[in-house]
Amino acid sequence: MLPEMFENRMKILLGKEWESFLQAMEQPPFRGLRWNPLKCSFDTLHRTLDFPLCPTPFSPLSYEIPAHMERIGLHPLHHAGAFYVQEPSASSAVTVLDPKPGDRVLDVCAAPGGKSTQIGACLQGEGILWSNEVVKSRANILLSNVERMGIRNSVISSCHPDILGQKLAGFFDKVLVDAPCSGEGMFHRDPKAIADWSVEHVQACSVRQFEILHSVSHTVREGGILVYSTCTFSPEENEQVVEHFLREHSEFELEDCEVSFGRPSATLPKTRRIFPMDGGDGHFVARMKRVKPNPNFPSHYPYDACEGNQQKAILELLSHIFKIIPNGSIVKKKDCFYILPSGLPDLDGLGIIRAGILAAEEKTNRLEPTHQLFASAAFENCKQVLNLPLDSKEIRRFLLGEELELQNDVQGFLTVAVEGIPLGFGKASKKRLKNRYPKGLRNHTL
Ligand code: SAM
C-alpha cells in the first residue's frame, strides 16, 4: 500500500492523471535488459536468448523483456557481459548525457553500475570512464560489473564528491549525477522503498543532492555537460534541486534534453520526467551546460611504464594470449601489472579501487593473467579459444568452476567463450583445462 502522504502529494503533482498513474502502478513492473555492444553483436544476443527483446524509446541499447523472465542474471550470456539487467527507463539519463567515443566522463554516484556500463558501451573503449561510488562495499559491486561488461578504459574510485571536485577540477567533458534519492520510482517493484519513505527523507535527500551537484560542478570543463537524474517523483528532489543549483551556479545553463521519451516537466520544461504511464518506473533527468571558463586542470598521471625484464615478461604473456597486444600503457604496482588508458590525471588521494585493466599478477617465478584480461578481450584477438555453444554441458561446468576435457593437446592459457563471447579463461595441459573462473562469480544454482 502506498503511504497516504505520498498519495496526497502525487495527486497534487499529477492532477487529472492520478487515476492513470494508479492503474499503471497496478501493472507488473517493467523488465528490461541493456545490450552490451562491447561484448557481442545484437544478432548474437537476439539469436541466443530464448525470449523476445522489444526495443524501448529510452536508449537504442535498451530492450523490454517479458514480465515473467526471472533469474536471467544466471544466464551464461549475462556472465559473459553480453547484457545488463536494467529497467528500461533507467537508461534514459545516459541517453541525455550522450557520451561519445573519446569523451572523459565522470559518473559520480555509480554503484551498482547500470549507467556506468552504459556509458562504457557508448565510449567504445575510447576516452575515460571514471566511475565513483562513495560507499566502499558498493564500489566492489561496481567493479565487478565494469569487469563483466569488458570495459577497458575505466577508473573506479570510492571517494566523497568534495574530493572529486577539488582534485579533478576542469577534467571532464561530461558528468553524471544519478543521485541517491527517496526512490519513489522504485515503489512499483520494491516494497522496501515504500517502507523507507517519509517526507523528512525527501527533504534530507534534496539537501544531499544539491551538495553533490555543487561539489562536482567544478569537475566540468567549459562547454562540458552536467546531467542530473533521480528515480523519484518529488519536485523537492528534482526541479527544485536543479533550480537551486542554477541560482547558485551562474556558470551553468539548463539545456533541453532533446529526447522524445517521457514528457517535459510542467514547471521546468527543458527537463524530462518519466512516469509509469510513460512506459518506465519513474525518472527525472536534467541537462546543464557549463558556459563559463573553468581554468583548472589536474596534473597528468606520472606514468612509470615498466621496463627491462618485467616489460619482457608481461609482453611475452600478452603475446601468448593475444594476436595484437591491447592498447594502453603497461604499469606495474607492487605485484600487479595494469594496462592503463591514456590521458589519466594524477590518481593520488582519490580512493582508487582500479584503474584500467588488471592484466596479470606476479607469482613466484611466473605471471598469472587475470579474469579481467580475458573478460575485456575481443574474441577475434584471442589466439587460443575454447568456444562453447550456449546449450553445452561444458558451459555449465565452466561456470561451476569445474575442470574441462579438451579435444586437442594445446598448452597454456585459453580464452573460454560462449557463442563467440569471451567469458573467462583456463590453463590447458595434457588435454585438461584448469578452470580459472573466479570463485565469487561461479554459478552454483545452474
Ligand atoms: N547510477 C547507479 C546505477 O545506475 O547503477 C545508481 C546510483 S544510486 C541511485 C545512488 C548512489 O549514490 C548509491 O550507490 C549511493 O551509495 C550513492 N551515494 C549515497 N550517498 C552519497 C553521497 N553523499 N555522495 C555521493 N554518492 C552517494
JSON list of N, CA, C and O in Angstrom, two decimals, residues 99-123:
[
{"chain": "A", "resi": 99, "resn": "PRO", "atom": "N", "xyz": [27.24, 10.35, -24.15]},
{"chain": "A", "resi": 99, "resn": "PRO", "atom": "CA", "xyz": [28.70, 10.21, -24.24]},
{"chain": "A", "resi": 99, "resn": "PRO", "atom": "C", "xyz": [29.14, 9.71, -25.60]},
{"chain": "A", "resi": 99, "resn": "PRO", "atom": "O", "xyz": [28.46, 8.90, -26.22]},
{"chain": "A", "resi": 100, "resn": "LYS", "atom": "N", "xyz": [30.27, 10.24, -26.08]},
{"chain": "A", "resi": 100, "resn": "LYS", "atom": "CA", "xyz": [30.80, 9.87, -27.40]},
{"chain": "A", "resi": 100, "resn": "LYS", "atom": "C", "xyz": [32.20, 9.30, -27.23]},
{"chain": "A", "resi": 100, "resn": "LYS", "atom": "O", "xyz": [32.92, 9.72, -26.30]},
{"chain": "A", "resi": 101, "resn": "PRO", "atom": "N", "xyz": [32.63, 8.41, -28.16]},
{"chain": "A", "resi": 101, "resn": "PRO", "atom": "CA", "xyz": [33.99, 7.87, -28.05]},
{"chain": "A", "resi": 101, "resn": "PRO", "atom": "C", "xyz": [35.00, 9.00, -27.91]},
{"chain": "A", "resi": 101, "resn": "PRO", "atom": "O", "xyz": [34.92, 10.00, -28.63]},
{"chain": "A", "resi": 102, "resn": "GLY", "atom": "N", "xyz": [35.92, 8.86, -26.96]},
{"chain": "A", "resi": 102, "resn": "GLY", "atom": "CA", "xyz": [36.95, 9.88, -26.74]},
{"chain": "A", "resi": 102, "resn": "GLY", "atom": "C", "xyz": [36.62, 10.83, -25.59]},
{"chain": "A", "resi": 102, "resn": "GLY", "atom": "O", "xyz": [37.50, 11.51, -25.09]},
{"chain": "A", "resi": 103, "resn": "ASP", "atom": "N", "xyz": [35.35, 10.89, -25.17]},
{"chain": "A", "resi": 103, "resn": "ASP", "atom": "CA", "xyz": [34.98, 11.78, -24.06]},
{"chain": "A", "resi": 103, "resn": "ASP", "atom": "C", "xyz": [35.60, 11.31, -22.75]},
{"chain": "A", "resi": 103, "resn": "ASP", "atom": "O", "xyz": [35.77, 10.11, -22.53]},
{"chain": "A", "resi": 104, "resn": "ARG", "atom": "N", "xyz": [35.84, 12.28, -21.85]},
{"chain": "A", "resi": 104, "resn": "ARG", "atom": "CA", "xyz": [36.19, 11.95, -20.47]},
{"chain": "A", "resi": 104, "resn": "ARG", "atom": "C", "xyz": [34.90, 12.12, -19.66]},
{"chain": "A", "resi": 104, "resn": "ARG", "atom": "O", "xyz": [34.34, 13.22, -19.62]},
{"chain": "A", "resi": 105, "resn": "VAL", "atom": "N", "xyz": [34.43, 11.03, -19.07]},
{"chain": "A", "resi": 105, "resn": "VAL", "atom": "CA", "xyz": [33.11, 11.06, -18.43]},
{"chain": "A", "resi": 105, "resn": "VAL", "atom": "C", "xyz": [33.24, 10.64, -16.96]},
{"chain": "A", "resi": 105, "resn": "VAL", "atom": "O", "xyz": [33.90, 9.63, -16.66]},
{"chain": "A", "resi": 106, "resn": "LEU", "atom": "N", "xyz": [32.59, 11.40, -16.09]},
{"chain": "A", "resi": 106, "resn": "LEU", "atom": "CA", "xyz": [32.55, 11.05, -14.66]},
{"chain": "A", "resi": 106, "resn": "LEU", "atom": "C", "xyz": [31.12, 10.63, -14.29]},
{"chain": "A", "resi": 106, "resn": "LEU", "atom": "O", "xyz": [30.17, 11.37, -14.56]},
{"chain": "A", "resi": 107, "resn": "ASP", "atom": "N", "xyz": [31.01, 9.46, -13.69]},
{"chain": "A", "resi": 107, "resn": "ASP", "atom": "CA", "xyz": [29.74, 9.01, -13.12]},
{"chain": "A", "resi": 107, "resn": "ASP", "atom": "C", "xyz": [29.94, 9.06, -11.60]},
{"chain": "A", "resi": 107, "resn": "ASP", "atom": "O", "xyz": [30.65, 8.23, -11.03]},
{"chain": "A", "resi": 108, "resn": "VAL", "atom": "N", "xyz": [29.31, 10.05, -10.96]},
{"chain": "A", "resi": 108, "resn": "VAL", "atom": "CA", "xyz": [29.64, 10.37, -9.57]},
{"chain": "A", "resi": 108, "resn": "VAL", "atom": "C", "xyz": [29.06, 9.37, -8.58]},
{"chain": "A", "resi": 108, "resn": "VAL", "atom": "O", "xyz": [29.70, 9.00, -7.59]},
{"chain": "A", "resi": 109, "resn": "CYS", "atom": "N", "xyz": [27.83, 8.93, -8.81]},
{"chain": "A", "resi": 109, "resn": "CYS", "atom": "CA", "xyz": [27.14, 8.02, -7.89]},
{"chain": "A", "resi": 109, "resn": "CYS", "atom": "C", "xyz": [26.88, 6.73, -8.70]},
{"chain": "A", "resi": 109, "resn": "CYS", "atom": "O", "xyz": [25.80, 6.55, -9.24]},
{"chain": "A", "resi": 110, "resn": "ALA", "atom": "N", "xyz": [27.88, 5.88, -8.78]},
{"chain": "A", "resi": 110, "resn": "ALA", "atom": "CA", "xyz": [27.88, 4.91, -9.89]},
{"chain": "A", "resi": 110, "resn": "ALA", "atom": "C", "xyz": [27.39, 3.51, -9.55]},
{"chain": "A", "resi": 110, "resn": "ALA", "atom": "O", "xyz": [27.01, 2.77, -10.46]},
{"chain": "A", "resi": 111, "resn": "ALA", "atom": "N", "xyz": [27.44, 3.08, -8.29]},
{"chain": "A", "resi": 111, "resn": "ALA", "atom": "CA", "xyz": [27.08, 1.68, -7.99]},
{"chain": "A", "resi": 111, "resn": "ALA", "atom": "C", "xyz": [25.57, 1.48, -8.08]},
{"chain": "A", "resi": 111, "resn": "ALA", "atom": "O", "xyz": [24.82, 2.38, -7.74]},
{"chain": "A", "resi": 112, "resn": "PRO", "atom": "N", "xyz": [25.14, 0.31, -8.57]},
{"chain": "A", "resi": 112, "resn": "PRO", "atom": "CA", "xyz": [25.92, -0.89, -8.92]},
{"chain": "A", "resi": 112, "resn": "PRO", "atom": "C", "xyz": [26.54, -0.84, -10.32]},
{"chain": "A", "resi": 112, "resn": "PRO", "atom": "O", "xyz": [27.26, -1.76, -10.68]},
{"chain": "A", "resi": 113, "resn": "GLY", "atom": "N", "xyz": [26.25, 0.19, -11.12]},
{"chain": "A", "resi": 113, "resn": "GLY", "atom": "CA", "xyz": [26.97, 0.31, -12.38]},
{"chain": "A", "resi": 113, "resn": "GLY", "atom": "C", "xyz": [26.10, 0.28, -13.62]},
{"chain": "A", "resi": 113, "resn": "GLY", "atom": "O", "xyz": [26.62, 0.20, -14.74]},
{"chain": "A", "resi": 114, "resn": "GLY", "atom": "N", "xyz": [24.78, 0.37, -13.46]},
{"chain": "A", "resi": 114, "resn": "GLY", "atom": "CA", "xyz": [23.89, 0.35, -14.63]},
{"chain": "A", "resi": 114, "resn": "GLY", "atom": "C", "xyz": [24.25, 1.45, -15.62]},
{"chain": "A", "resi": 114, "resn": "GLY", "atom": "O", "xyz": [24.43, 1.21, -16.81]},
{"chain": "A", "resi": 115, "resn": "LYS", "atom": "N", "xyz": [24.39, 2.66, -15.09]},
{"chain": "A", "resi": 115, "resn": "LYS", "atom": "CA", "xyz": [24.64, 3.78, -16.01]},
{"chain": "A", "resi": 115, "resn": "LYS", "atom": "C", "xyz": [26.10, 3.81, -16.43]},
{"chain": "A", "resi": 115, "resn": "LYS", "atom": "O", "xyz": [26.41, 4.12, -17.58]},
{"chain": "A", "resi": 116, "resn": "SER", "atom": "N", "xyz": [27.00, 3.46, -15.53]},
{"chain": "A", "resi": 116, "resn": "SER", "atom": "CA", "xyz": [28.43, 3.43, -15.90]},
{"chain": "A", "resi": 116, "resn": "SER", "atom": "C", "xyz": [28.68, 2.45, -17.04]},
{"chain": "A", "resi": 116, "resn": "SER", "atom": "O", "xyz": [29.40, 2.76, -17.99]},
{"chain": "A", "resi": 117, "resn": "THR", "atom": "N", "xyz": [28.08, 1.27, -16.96]},
{"chain": "A", "resi": 117, "resn": "THR", "atom": "CA", "xyz": [28.35, 0.28, -18.01]},
{"chain": "A", "resi": 117, "resn": "THR", "atom": "C", "xyz": [27.70, 0.70, -19.33]},
{"chain": "A", "resi": 117, "resn": "THR", "atom": "O", "xyz": [28.19, 0.37, -20.40]},
{"chain": "A", "resi": 118, "resn": "GLN", "atom": "N", "xyz": [26.63, 1.48, -19.24]},
{"chain": "A", "resi": 118, "resn": "GLN", "atom": "CA", "xyz": [26.02, 2.03, -20.46]},
{"chain": "A", "resi": 118, "resn": "GLN", "atom": "C", "xyz": [26.95, 3.10, -21.06]},
{"chain": "A", "resi": 118, "resn": "GLN", "atom": "O", "xyz": [27.15, 3.14, -22.29]},
{"chain": "A", "resi": 119, "resn": "ILE", "atom": "N", "xyz": [27.54, 3.94, -20.20]},
{"chain": "A", "resi": 119, "resn": "ILE", "atom": "CA", "xyz": [28.49, 4.95, -20.68]},
{"chain": "A", "resi": 119, "resn": "ILE", "atom": "C", "xyz": [29.68, 4.25, -21.33]},
{"chain": "A", "resi": 119, "resn": "ILE", "atom": "O", "xyz": [30.14, 4.62, -22.41]},
{"chain": "A", "resi": 120, "resn": "GLY", "atom": "N", "xyz": [30.17, 3.20, -20.66]},
{"chain": "A", "resi": 120, "resn": "GLY", "atom": "CA", "xyz": [31.30, 2.43, -21.20]},
{"chain": "A", "resi": 120, "resn": "GLY", "atom": "C", "xyz": [31.00, 1.92, -22.60]},
{"chain": "A", "resi": 120, "resn": "GLY", "atom": "O", "xyz": [31.86, 1.96, -23.49]},
{"chain": "A", "resi": 121, "resn": "ALA", "atom": "N", "xyz": [29.78, 1.46, -22.82]},
{"chain": "A", "resi": 121, "resn": "ALA", "atom": "CA", "xyz": [29.40, 0.96, -24.15]},
{"chain": "A", "resi": 121, "resn": "ALA", "atom": "C", "xyz": [29.42, 2.10, -25.16]},
{"chain": "A", "resi": 121, "resn": "ALA", "atom": "O", "xyz": [29.88, 1.94, -26.30]},
{"chain": "A", "resi": 122, "resn": "CYS", "atom": "N", "xyz": [28.93, 3.29, -24.76]},
{"chain": "A", "resi": 122, "resn": "CYS", "atom": "CA", "xyz": [28.90, 4.43, -25.69]},
{"chain": "A", "resi": 122, "resn": "CYS", "atom": "C", "xyz": [30.32, 4.89, -26.03]},
{"chain": "A", "resi": 122, "resn": "CYS", "atom": "O", "xyz": [30.56, 5.38, -27.14]},
{"chain": "A", "resi": 123, "resn": "LEU", "atom": "N", "xyz": [31.25, 4.77, -25.10]},
{"chain": "A", "resi": 123, "resn": "LEU", "atom": "CA", "xyz": [32.62, 5.25, -25.34]},
{"chain": "A", "resi": 123, "resn": "LEU", "atom": "C", "xyz": [33.39, 4.31, -26.27]},
{"chain": "A", "resi": 123, "resn": "LEU", "atom": "O", "xyz": [34.43, 4.70, -26.83]}
]
